[in-house]
Amino acid sequence: MPPFTTSAPGVRPPSFRFRCIACSDLGDLAAQNFRCSHCGDLLEIVYPSFKDAVPHEANLKSIWTSTWKDRRLSQSSIDQSGVWRFRELLPSLDNNDQAITLREGNTPLYDLPQCARITGVTRLFAKHQGLNPTGSFKDAGMTVAATFARLAGFRWVACASTGNTSASMAAYAARGGMRSLVLVPEGKISWSKLSQSLDYGAVTCQLRTDFDGCLRLLQELVLRAPVYQLNSINPFRLEGQKTLALELLEQLDWQPPDHIIVPGGNLGNSSAIGKALLEMRELGLIPRLPKLSVIQAEGANALVRTLREAGGKCLVNVQAETRATAIRIGNPASWRKAVLVLEATGGACEQVSEVAIAQAKAEIGAEGIGCEPASAVTLAGLKKLVKQGFVKPEESVVLVLTGNLLKDPDFTMEFHRGDLFKDGVDEKASSALSPLRHPPIILDATLDAVIRTLEQAEKGQAEKS
Ligand code: F0G
């Protein structure tokens, strides 16, 4: 079989190159596993044109930022995308119709006054990526990577997933007229996410292994079959995910917050946000870097251990276990990229318990926002970082909420019914969470019963306050 490349001759735009993150080898083509042909490490996309842009940074900022704003009013699909709106910082297309877009991005930045009070900081915000078309941050990367998959002439795209990547990939493949192959760990992803890829027409395989096993298999598959891999090892994904940070800074009028806090699983998203921050500083779009911190579940803490036990030099992989299934990953592919951005921005890396995750999720829900468990690690982590003095009360903090509340209804139902930690090691510790639980109440269909319930709820509220 001939060696596959990820870019067909003649379609690769000249605006970017692939660079190995370890040996810095530069190339115009990437192998199908997106690994360096010399040392085997991951590739990133770099833009030689930035060098020419930097001397003009005074004008650049005003021209680009006003162009990006103006595009919001345009009727063209590429301008309405909250990703392609920022296309000056993305691999370029020959024409705008090439983009496969579901109008992703354009997600809100909410303030979180109650959570701010709970954690002891005054300025706390949530960038809610769960309000993307398929309900997670993956869409921002998928629009770019799926577009380049189609430009390179691939008929099949594939991913290993804990559920959100697969939902997103299946949707963008369907929009772009490609077939998709999903590899997910059997019994370890939520039905909501699985049902999405079914509806979008993916060939969905539930493999008897964990996420890490699925990803290992995919890496072998892409070397044997003409399928294009859409995991975050694919650097085009990370380019799209960079726009989260661009849009956030636009929403903050280009004034960087002191801290950005993001959940860590396979570590693509933290790497993408960090890359965006570094590029924005290089181009003079922001005067200083926020600290980017990564939070993991205690049971899936490979990066935490990599930093603490190996000084970030080699990966300490773990057998992952957490109810935050989106981040149930023990062998994160982008660990080296994440270490680099943590070092460059001066961020922290922490782990949080299952009980702390459930509590934080309920607290975010109580603000009328809601998110999936993996996203809630950010608030749980912030509490720790404030206690440690790493985040100061007067500093501004942005939590990246990565997935929608509706992505994992089983978790939410079990929490409110009091079943989440039943008969487990955390049962005792979780009893303190009772005030946050709002179980459904089954009643006779009488006015009396409803009024009595209302009165009891009012009384309970008065006792709490
Ligand atoms: N939050 C959610 C909701 C996720 O789905 C994921 C990853 C993460 C956080 C972690 O992001 O991997 O870039 O560090 N989900 C992947 C998936 C692995 O297959 O859907 P990361």
Tab-separated table of C-alpha atoms and ligand atoms in Angstrom:
chain	number	residue	atom	x	y	z
A	1	MET	CA	0.000	0.000	0.000
A	2	PRO	CA	1.444	3.466	-0.798
A	3	PRO	CA	2.224	5.775	2.146
A	4	PHE	CA	-0.755	8.007	2.806
A	5	THR	CA	-0.315	11.675	3.352
A	6	THR	CA	-2.815	13.939	4.996
A	7	SER	CA	-2.658	16.541	2.261
A	8	ALA	CA	-3.106	15.827	-1.419
A	9	PRO	CA	-0.683	17.683	-3.742
A	10	GLY	CA	-2.097	20.950	-4.932
A	11	VAL	CA	-4.600	21.484	-2.141
A	12	ARG	CA	-2.244	22.332	0.721
A	13	PRO	CA	-2.431	26.044	1.321
A	14	PRO	CA	1.054	27.508	1.582
A	15	SER	CA	0.316	29.469	4.738
A	16	PHE	CA	1.346	26.850	7.303
A	17	ARG	CA	3.821	24.070	7.996
A	18	PHE	CA	4.001	21.073	10.318
A	19	ARG	CA	6.608	21.174	13.084
A	20	CYS	CA	7.569	18.403	15.481
A	21	ILE	CA	7.137	19.528	19.100
A	22	ALA	CA	10.211	17.535	20.204
A	23	CYS	CA	12.875	17.777	17.466
A	24	SER	CA	11.443	20.864	15.653
A	25	ASP	CA	11.686	19.133	12.269
A	26	LEU	CA	9.654	21.159	9.752
A	27	GLY	CA	7.652	19.729	6.874
A	28	ASP	CA	4.912	20.480	4.391
A	29	LEU	CA	3.227	17.105	4.679
A	30	ALA	CA	2.196	15.033	7.672
A	31	ALA	CA	2.065	11.254	7.821
A	32	GLN	CA	-1.331	9.795	8.428
A	33	ASN	CA	-0.653	9.173	12.134
A	34	PHE	CA	0.372	12.832	12.522
A	35	ARG	CA	3.674	11.857	14.082
A	36	CYS	CA	7.163	13.107	13.280
A	37	SER	CA	8.878	10.848	10.763
A	38	HIS	CA	12.204	11.314	12.621
A	39	CYS	CA	11.410	11.027	16.317
A	40	GLY	CA	7.759	9.924	16.423
A	41	ASP	CA	6.506	12.797	18.581
A	42	LEU	CA	3.441	14.937	17.840
A	43	LEU	CA	3.247	17.649	15.206
A	44	GLU	CA	1.963	21.170	15.539
A	45	ILE	CA	1.005	23.677	12.872
A	46	VAL	CA	3.118	26.809	12.559
A	47	TYR	CA	2.679	29.915	10.428
A	48	PRO	CA	5.830	31.351	8.821
A	49	SER	CA	3.736	34.399	7.865
A	50	PHE	CA	3.506	35.465	11.534
A	51	LYS	CA	7.131	36.619	11.289
A	52	ASP	CA	6.082	39.168	8.657
A	53	ALA	CA	3.041	40.186	10.675
A	54	VAL	CA	4.836	40.985	13.925
A	55	PRO	CA	6.592	44.210	12.752
A	56	HIS	CA	3.148	45.618	11.931
A	57	GLU	CA	1.588	44.613	15.212
A	58	ALA	CA	0.284	48.102	16.088
A	59	ASN	CA	-1.998	48.153	13.035
A	60	LEU	CA	-2.495	44.415	12.997
A	61	LYS	CA	-4.442	44.387	16.238
A	62	SER	CA	-6.898	47.061	15.201
A	63	ILE	CA	-7.359	45.664	11.673
A	64	TRP	CA	-7.829	42.065	12.738
A	65	THR	CA	-10.014	42.725	15.762
A	66	SER	CA	-12.368	44.959	13.804
A	67	THR	CA	-12.494	42.474	10.899
A	68	TRP	CA	-13.378	39.666	13.334
A	69	LYS	CA	-16.137	41.787	14.879
A	70	ASP	CA	-17.568	42.856	11.513
A	71	ARG	CA	-17.812	39.253	10.348
A	72	ARG	CA	-20.445	38.623	13.029
A	73	LEU	CA	-22.863	40.714	10.972
A	74	SER	CA	-22.139	38.933	7.712
A	75	GLN	CA	-24.601	36.470	6.179
A	76	SER	CA	-21.949	34.093	4.827
A	77	SER	CA	-21.638	30.773	6.628
A	78	ILE	CA	-17.874	31.002	7.100
A	79	ASP	CA	-18.209	34.407	8.770
A	80	GLN	CA	-21.030	33.211	11.004
A	81	SER	CA	-18.787	30.442	12.309
A	82	GLY	CA	-17.197	31.491	15.591
A	83	VAL	CA	-14.129	29.538	14.460
A	84	TRP	CA	-13.583	30.634	10.851
A	85	ARG	CA	-14.321	34.224	11.860
A	86	PHE	CA	-10.752	34.140	13.213
A	87	ARG	CA	-9.279	32.611	10.063
A	88	GLU	CA	-6.197	34.859	10.026
A	89	LEU	CA	-4.878	32.527	12.762
A	90	LEU	CA	-5.941	29.287	11.044
A	91	PRO	CA	-4.638	27.264	8.096
A	92	SER	CA	-6.045	29.078	5.103
A	93	LEU	CA	-8.531	27.810	2.549
A	94	ASP	CA	-8.448	28.498	-1.173
A	95	ASN	CA	-12.070	29.554	-1.033
A	96	ASN	CA	-14.579	30.033	1.749
A	97	ASP	CA	-17.037	27.443	0.460
A	98	GLN	CA	-14.584	24.701	1.360
A	99	ALA	CA	-15.331	25.000	5.087
A	100	ILE	CA	-17.613	22.386	6.664
A	101	THR	CA	-19.372	24.422	9.310
A	102	LEU	CA	-22.346	24.132	11.652
A	103	ARG	CA	-21.846	27.753	12.842
A	104	GLU	CA	-19.805	26.491	15.798
A	105	GLY	CA	-18.231	28.750	18.411
A	106	ASN	CA	-19.919	32.044	19.301
A	107	THR	CA	-20.382	30.665	22.803
A	108	PRO	CA	-21.338	32.855	25.768
A	109	LEU	CA	-19.141	34.062	28.597
A	110	TYR	CA	-21.230	34.011	31.792
A	111	ASP	CA	-20.433	35.476	35.161
A	112	LEU	CA	-20.826	33.076	38.097
A	113	PRO	CA	-21.641	35.225	41.149
A	114	GLN	CA	-22.702	32.388	43.458
A	115	CYS	CA	-19.727	30.197	42.608
A	116	ALA	CA	-17.488	33.240	43.047
A	117	ARG	CA	-18.836	33.669	46.582
A	118	ILE	CA	-18.337	29.976	47.330
A	119	THR	CA	-14.734	29.990	46.125
A	120	GLY	CA	-13.773	33.401	47.507
A	121	VAL	CA	-12.833	35.148	44.272
A	122	THR	CA	-14.588	38.278	43.104
A	123	ARG	CA	-14.455	37.921	39.320
A	124	LEU	CA	-15.388	34.450	38.098
A	125	PHE	CA	-16.595	33.629	34.567
A	126	ALA	CA	-17.527	30.541	32.596
A	127	LYS	CA	-16.814	30.207	28.885
A	128	HIS	CA	-19.497	27.700	27.984
A	129	GLN	CA	-18.301	25.532	25.124
A	130	GLY	CA	-21.134	23.117	25.859
A	131	LEU	CA	-23.357	25.452	23.859
A	132	ASN	CA	-21.756	24.399	20.584
A	133	PRO	CA	-23.860	22.609	17.912
A	134	THR	CA	-23.189	19.070	19.205
A	135	GLY	CA	-22.927	20.176	22.837
A	136	SER	CA	-19.176	20.260	23.430
A	137	PHE	CA	-15.980	22.171	22.687
A	138	LYS	CA	-15.012	19.529	20.136
A	139	ASP	CA	-16.954	21.292	17.384
A	140	ALA	CA	-14.479	24.177	17.265
A	141	GLY	CA	-11.681	21.811	16.307
A	142	MET	CA	-13.777	19.497	14.220
A	143	THR	CA	-14.877	22.144	11.711
A	144	VAL	CA	-11.231	22.760	10.796
A	145	ALA	CA	-10.008	19.153	10.835
A	146	ALA	CA	-13.022	17.787	8.937
A	147	THR	CA	-12.574	20.515	6.338
A	148	PHE	CA	-8.942	19.537	5.772
A	149	ALA	CA	-9.859	15.838	5.710
A	150	ARG	CA	-12.226	16.505	2.817
A	151	LEU	CA	-9.735	18.774	1.055
A	152	ALA	CA	-7.173	15.982	1.232
A	153	GLY	CA	-9.656	13.735	-0.543
A	154	PHE	CA	-10.508	11.323	2.262
A	155	ARG	CA	-13.823	9.469	2.154
A	156	TRP	CA	-13.508	8.057	5.690
A	157	VAL	CA	-12.733	9.820	8.954
A	158	ALA	CA	-12.276	8.044	12.285
A	159	CYS	CA	-11.699	8.678	15.976
A	160	ALA	CA	-11.373	7.001	19.346
A	161	SER	CA	-13.526	8.770	21.885
A	162	THR	CA	-15.048	9.060	25.320
A	163	GLY	CA	-18.148	10.289	23.493
A	164	ASN	CA	-17.895	13.961	22.633
A	165	THR	CA	-15.284	13.750	19.891
A	166	SER	CA	-17.279	10.970	18.242
A	167	ALA	CA	-20.539	12.942	18.392
A	168	SER	CA	-18.837	15.955	16.876
A	169	MET	CA	-16.896	14.036	14.243
A	170	ALA	CA	-19.990	12.147	13.113
A	171	ALA	CA	-21.910	15.402	12.695
A	172	TYR	CA	-19.201	17.176	10.688
A	173	ALA	CA	-18.549	14.099	8.540
A	174	ALA	CA	-22.243	13.921	7.737
A	175	ARG	CA	-22.350	17.634	6.857
A	176	GLY	CA	-19.279	17.228	4.678
A	177	GLY	CA	-20.469	14.124	2.829
A	178	MET	CA	-17.867	11.799	4.398
A	179	ARG	CA	-18.284	8.451	6.176
A	180	SER	CA	-17.222	8.153	9.803
A	181	LEU	CA	-15.906	5.345	12.014
A	182	VAL	CA	-16.236	5.672	15.790
A	183	LEU	CA	-14.270	3.579	18.320
A	184	VAL	CA	-15.574	3.945	21.884
A	185	PRO	CA	-14.996	1.931	25.074
A	186	GLU	CA	-17.925	-0.396	25.605
A	187	GLY	CA	-20.149	0.573	28.544
A	188	LYS	CA	-18.011	3.584	29.460
A	189	ILE	CA	-19.617	6.454	27.596
A	190	SER	CA	-22.979	8.083	28.171
A	191	TRP	CA	-25.956	7.098	26.059
A	192	SER	CA	-26.551	10.725	25.105
A	193	LYS	CA	-23.188	10.917	23.390
A	194	LEU	CA	-23.454	7.489	21.823
A	195	SER	CA	-26.907	8.277	20.450
A	196	GLN	CA	-25.558	11.359	18.705
A	197	SER	CA	-23.076	9.421	16.589
A	198	LEU	CA	-25.775	6.883	15.719
A	199	ASP	CA	-28.110	9.593	14.496
A	200	TYR	CA	-25.389	11.295	12.470
A	201	GLY	CA	-24.801	8.002	10.653
A	202	ALA	CA	-21.400	6.912	11.975
A	203	VAL	CA	-20.289	3.291	11.960
A	204	THR	CA	-20.107	3.031	15.740
A	205	CYS	CA	-17.967	0.299	17.335
A	206	GLN	CA	-18.089	-0.292	21.082
A	207	LEU	CA	-14.754	-1.952	21.798
A	208	ARG	CA	-14.110	-4.139	24.835
A	209	THR	CA	-11.332	-1.910	26.140
A	210	ASP	CA	-10.893	1.579	27.578
A	211	PHE	CA	-10.348	4.880	25.721
A	212	ASP	CA	-6.594	4.360	25.679
A	213	GLY	CA	-7.077	0.964	24.035
A	214	CYS	CA	-9.361	2.505	21.413
A	215	LEU	CA	-6.807	5.199	20.606
A	216	ARG	CA	-3.974	2.693	20.343
A	217	LEU	CA	-5.968	0.678	17.848
A	218	LEU	CA	-6.884	3.761	15.825
A	219	GLN	CA	-3.224	4.768	15.538
A	220	GLU	CA	-2.500	1.386	13.970
A	221	LEU	CA	-5.572	1.494	11.760
A	222	VAL	CA	-4.679	4.798	10.099
A	223	LEU	CA	-1.352	3.344	8.968
A	224	ARG	CA	-3.132	0.450	7.285
A	225	ALA	CA	-6.294	1.945	5.799
A	226	PRO	CA	-7.176	5.189	4.014
A	227	VAL	CA	-8.986	6.734	6.960
A	228	TYR	CA	-8.235	10.163	8.307
A	229	GLN	CA	-7.905	10.399	12.069
A	230	LEU	CA	-9.788	13.132	13.830
A	231	ASN	CA	-8.494	12.730	17.382
A	232	SER	CA	-6.739	15.705	18.920
A	233	ILE	CA	-3.418	14.186	17.836
A	234	ASN	CA	-4.519	15.767	14.552
A	235	PRO	CA	-3.045	19.287	14.730
A	236	PHE	CA	-5.841	20.799	12.638
A	237	ARG	CA	-8.191	20.014	15.535
A	238	LEU	CA	-6.095	22.076	17.901
A	239	GLU	CA	-5.989	25.001	15.479
A	240	GLY	CA	-9.792	25.174	15.569
A	241	GLN	CA	-9.874	24.785	19.337
A	242	LYS	CA	-7.523	27.777	19.632
A	243	THR	CA	-10.434	30.035	18.723
A	244	LEU	CA	-11.984	29.448	22.160
A	245	ALA	CA	-9.213	31.662	23.528
A	246	LEU	CA	-9.517	34.232	20.741
A	247	GLU	CA	-13.244	34.591	21.275
A	248	LEU	CA	-12.779	34.737	25.047
A	249	LEU	CA	-10.273	37.571	24.727
A	250	GLU	CA	-12.584	39.380	22.323
A	251	GLN	CA	-15.367	39.082	24.918
A	252	LEU	CA	-13.002	40.560	27.517
A	253	ASP	CA	-12.066	43.432	25.185
A	254	TRP	CA	-8.566	41.926	24.769
A	255	GLN	CA	-7.787	42.318	28.482
A	256	PRO	CA	-6.394	38.934	29.590
A	257	PRO	CA	-7.879	37.379	32.719
A	258	ASP	CA	-5.417	36.351	35.414
A	259	HIS	CA	-6.349	32.675	35.182
A	260	ILE	CA	-7.938	30.270	32.713
A	261	ILE	CA	-8.835	26.850	34.113
A	262	VAL	CA	-9.530	23.882	31.878
A	263	PRO	CA	-10.257	20.169	32.420
A	264	GLY	CA	-7.552	17.752	31.312
A	265	GLY	CA	-8.222	14.431	29.570
A	266	ASN	CA	-6.262	13.651	26.427
A	267	LEU	CA	-4.828	17.184	26.903
A	268	GLY	CA	-5.573	18.517	23.429
A	269	ASN	CA	-7.738	21.379	24.607
A	270	SER	CA	-5.288	22.773	27.149
A	271	SER	CA	-2.568	22.549	24.488
A	272	ALA	CA	-4.757	24.403	21.980
A	273	ILE	CA	-5.695	27.185	24.394
A	274	GLY	CA	-2.063	27.587	25.428
A	275	LYS	CA	-0.939	27.753	21.801
A	276	ALA	CA	-3.529	30.449	21.113
A	277	LEU	CA	-2.379	32.510	24.086
A	278	LEU	CA	1.262	32.297	23.018
A	279	GLU	CA	0.408	33.263	19.434
A	280	MET	CA	-1.762	36.156	20.594
A	281	ARG	CA	1.085	37.494	22.676
A	282	GLU	CA	3.559	37.036	19.815
A	283	LEU	CA	1.256	39.002	17.505
A	284	GLY	CA	0.678	41.763	20.040
A	285	LEU	CA	-3.034	40.995	20.468
A	286	ILE	CA	-2.618	40.693	24.246
A	287	PRO	CA	-0.055	42.370	26.466
A	288	ARG	CA	0.510	39.450	28.857
A	289	LEU	CA	-0.302	35.780	29.329
A	290	PRO	CA	-2.997	34.490	31.662
A	291	LYS	CA	-1.943	31.491	33.749
A	292	LEU	CA	-3.470	28.388	32.171
A	293	SER	CA	-4.190	25.642	34.722
A	294	VAL	CA	-5.282	22.065	34.060
A	295	ILE	CA	-7.505	20.070	36.408
A	296	GLN	CA	-7.899	16.293	36.313
A	297	ALA	CA	-10.017	13.780	38.202
A	298	GLU	CA	-8.042	12.016	40.961
A	299	GLY	CA	-8.730	8.702	39.250
A	300	ALA	CA	-7.410	9.889	35.881
A	301	ASN	CA	-4.470	12.011	36.968
A	302	ALA	CA	-1.728	11.154	34.488
A	303	LEU	CA	-0.595	14.759	33.992
A	304	VAL	CA	-0.599	15.513	37.717
A	305	ARG	CA	1.643	12.501	38.316
A	306	THR	CA	3.785	13.221	35.259
A	307	LEU	CA	4.618	16.639	36.699
A	308	ARG	CA	4.985	15.569	40.330
A	309	GLU	CA	6.802	12.282	39.890
A	310	ALA	CA	8.721	12.770	36.645
A	311	GLY	CA	9.171	16.567	36.542
A	312	GLY	CA	7.204	16.632	33.271
A	313	LYS	CA	9.989	14.717	31.511
A	314	CYS	CA	8.203	11.445	30.739
A	315	LEU	CA	4.606	10.331	30.914
A	316	VAL	CA	3.401	8.527	34.013
A	317	ASN	CA	0.342	6.714	32.704
A	318	VAL	CA	-2.441	5.463	34.947
A	319	GLN	CA	-5.332	3.017	34.890
A	320	ALA	CA	-8.099	5.605	34.661
A	321	GLU	CA	-11.319	5.463	36.654
A	322	THR	CA	-13.781	8.306	37.189
A	323	ARG	CA	-17.495	8.975	36.823
A	324	ALA	CA	-16.516	12.021	34.766
A	325	THR	CA	-16.307	9.634	31.809
A	326	ALA	CA	-15.284	12.293	29.282
A	327	ILE	CA	-11.876	12.507	30.978
A	328	ARG	CA	-11.497	8.831	31.867
A	329	ILE	CA	-8.099	8.721	30.135
A	330	GLY	CA	-4.892	7.264	31.554
A	331	ASN	CA	-2.441	7.755	28.708
A	332	PRO	CA	-3.006	11.270	27.381
A	333	ALA	CA	-1.633	11.713	23.863
A	334	SER	CA	-0.881	15.441	24.117
A	335	TRP	CA	0.825	15.340	27.531
A	336	ARG	CA	4.056	16.885	26.236
A	337	LYS	CA	2.220	19.771	24.572
A	338	ALA	CA	0.327	20.373	27.833
A	339	VAL	CA	3.528	20.395	29.894
A	340	LEU	CA	4.985	23.006	27.520
A	341	VAL	CA	1.989	25.355	27.798
A	342	LEU	CA	1.803	24.965	31.578
A	343	GLU	CA	5.462	25.958	31.774
A	344	ALA	CA	5.057	28.822	29.304
A	345	THR	CA	2.052	30.361	31.066
A	346	GLY	CA	3.036	29.500	34.651
A	347	GLY	CA	-0.177	27.539	35.253
A	348	ALA	CA	-0.861	24.843	37.834
A	349	CYS	CA	-2.022	21.255	37.546
A	350	GLU	CA	-4.336	19.793	40.186
A	351	GLN	CA	-6.547	16.807	40.808
A	352	VAL	CA	-9.990	16.689	42.398
A	353	SER	CA	-12.049	13.966	44.040
A	354	GLU	CA	-15.263	12.406	42.741
A	355	VAL	CA	-17.254	14.051	45.531
A	356	ALA	CA	-15.721	17.458	44.766
A	357	ILE	CA	-16.648	17.043	41.081
A	358	ALA	CA	-20.275	16.197	41.904
A	359	GLN	CA	-20.498	19.127	44.294
A	360	ALA	CA	-19.035	21.596	41.790
A	361	LYS	CA	-21.352	20.353	39.053
A	362	ALA	CA	-24.392	20.955	41.273
A	363	GLU	CA	-23.099	24.408	42.210
A	364	ILE	CA	-22.678	25.396	38.554
A	365	GLY	CA	-26.145	23.984	37.859
A	366	ALA	CA	-27.568	26.095	40.672
A	367	GLU	CA	-26.466	29.188	38.710
A	368	GLY	CA	-28.827	28.135	35.898
A	369	ILE	CA	-25.967	27.150	33.629
A	370	GLY	CA	-25.154	23.484	34.064
A	371	CYS	CA	-22.412	21.385	32.522
A	372	GLU	CA	-21.252	17.807	32.310
A	373	PRO	CA	-19.138	16.288	35.119
A	374	ALA	CA	-15.813	16.654	33.292
A	375	SER	CA	-16.388	20.408	32.983
A	376	ALA	CA	-17.113	20.758	36.702
A	377	VAL	CA	-13.553	19.739	37.621
A	378	THR	CA	-12.632	23.350	36.820
A	379	LEU	CA	-14.655	24.788	39.705
A	380	ALA	CA	-13.535	22.026	42.067
A	381	GLY	CA	-9.941	22.723	41.044
A	382	LEU	CA	-10.346	26.458	41.520
A	383	LYS	CA	-11.377	25.892	45.138
A	384	LYS	CA	-8.102	24.041	45.711
A	385	LEU	CA	-6.020	26.657	43.902
A	386	VAL	CA	-7.560	29.442	46.008
A	387	LYS	CA	-6.847	27.506	49.214
A	388	GLN	CA	-3.238	27.008	48.108
A	389	GLY	CA	-2.915	30.759	47.439
A	390	PHE	CA	-2.136	30.143	43.752
A	391	VAL	CA	-5.287	32.077	42.788
A	392	LYS	CA	-5.692	35.306	44.761
A	393	PRO	CA	-9.150	36.581	45.758
A	394	GLU	CA	-8.814	39.759	43.678
A	395	GLU	CA	-7.723	37.937	40.496
A	396	SER	CA	-10.052	37.253	37.553
A	397	VAL	CA	-10.710	33.643	36.629
A	398	VAL	CA	-12.314	31.992	33.597
A	399	LEU	CA	-13.492	28.388	33.835
A	400	VAL	CA	-13.777	26.559	30.525
A	401	LEU	CA	-16.985	24.508	30.625
A	402	THR	CA	-16.403	21.924	27.960
A	403	GLY	CA	-19.688	20.007	27.721
A	404	ASN	CA	-23.430	20.485	28.034
A	405	LEU	CA	-25.429	19.353	31.076
A	406	LEU	CA	-27.555	17.135	28.809
A	407	LYS	CA	-24.540	15.066	27.790
A	408	ASP	CA	-24.697	12.883	30.902
A	409	PRO	CA	-28.212	12.779	32.393
A	410	ASP	CA	-27.494	9.519	34.288
A	411	PHE	CA	-24.876	11.255	36.426
A	412	THR	CA	-27.237	14.124	37.195
A	413	MET	CA	-30.191	11.866	38.027
A	414	GLU	CA	-28.104	9.621	40.249
A	415	PHE	CA	-26.703	12.638	42.059
A	416	HIS	CA	-30.076	14.192	42.797
A	417	ARG	CA	-31.657	10.876	43.752
A	418	GLY	CA	-28.780	10.235	46.152
A	419	ASP	CA	-27.567	7.137	44.286
A	420	LEU	CA	-24.285	8.414	42.855
A	421	PHE	CA	-22.088	7.353	45.773
A	422	LYS	CA	-24.397	4.741	47.320
A	423	ASP	CA	-22.548	1.749	48.816
A	424	GLY	CA	-19.211	3.118	47.558
A	425	VAL	CA	-16.118	4.427	49.320
A	426	ASP	CA	-17.365	8.005	48.990
A	427	GLU	CA	-20.787	7.417	50.534
A	428	LYS	CA	-19.940	9.045	53.858
A	429	ALA	CA	-18.078	11.999	52.356
A	430	SER	CA	-20.938	12.693	49.980
A	431	SER	CA	-23.539	13.079	52.741
A	432	ALA	CA	-22.502	16.742	53.047
A	433	LEU	CA	-23.866	17.306	49.527
A	434	SER	CA	-27.506	16.675	50.553
A	435	PRO	CA	-28.484	20.368	50.495
A	436	LEU	CA	-27.519	20.491	46.820
A	437	ARG	CA	-29.758	17.590	45.849
A	438	HIS	CA	-33.175	18.214	44.301
A	439	PRO	CA	-34.721	14.804	43.740
A	440	PRO	CA	-37.912	14.519	41.712
A	441	ILE	CA	-41.041	14.154	43.876
A	442	ILE	CA	-43.790	11.705	42.961
A	443	LEU	CA	-47.234	12.890	44.119
A	444	ASP	CA	-50.913	12.180	43.706
A	445	ALA	CA	-52.310	14.589	41.134
A	446	THR	CA	-54.143	16.774	43.669
A	447	LEU	CA	-53.949	20.470	44.368
A	448	ASP	CA	-53.470	19.777	48.083
A	449	ALA	CA	-50.441	17.595	47.496
A	450	VAL	CA	-48.779	20.182	45.265
A	451	ILE	CA	-49.496	23.061	47.652
A	452	ARG	CA	-48.135	21.051	50.591
A	453	THR	CA	-44.963	20.353	48.623
A	454	LEU	CA	-44.609	24.018	47.763
A	455	GLU	CA	-44.966	24.993	51.430
A	456	GLN	CA	-42.417	22.410	52.513
A	457	ALA	CA	-39.975	23.632	49.889
A	458	GLU	CA	-40.457	27.226	51.054
A	459	LYS	CA	-39.900	26.187	54.674
A	460	GLY	CA	-36.787	24.244	53.726
A	461	GLN	CA	-35.423	27.284	51.870
A	462	ALA	CA	-36.103	29.564	54.884
A	463	GLU	CA	-34.277	27.133	57.209
A	464	LYS	CA	-31.271	27.036	54.858
A	465	SER	CA	-30.903	30.827	54.696
B	1	F0G	N1	-14.334	17.861	28.820
B	1	F0G	C1	-15.104	17.126	28.023
B	1	F0G	C2	-16.575	17.318	28.101
B	1	F0G	C3	-14.535	16.202	27.122
B	1	F0G	O1	-15.308	15.505	26.311
B	1	F0G	C4	-13.131	16.046	27.103
B	1	F0G	C5	-12.486	15.101	26.202
B	1	F0G	C6	-12.368	16.852	27.964
B	1	F0G	C7	-12.998	17.742	28.819
B	1	F0G	C8	-10.891	16.784	27.988
B	1	F0G	O2	-10.358	17.429	26.879
B	1	F0G	O3	-9.031	15.554	25.977
B	1	F0G	O4	-8.685	17.873	25.175
B	1	F0G	O5	-7.984	17.212	27.464
B	1	F0G	N2	-13.080	14.265	25.498
B	1	F0G	C9	-12.502	13.426	24.466
B	1	F0G	C10	-13.551	12.697	23.683
B	1	F0G	C11	-11.357	12.633	24.879
B	1	F0G	O6	-13.257	11.653	23.077
B	1	F0G	O7	-14.665	13.182	23.596
B	1	F0G	P1	-8.925	16.995	26.335
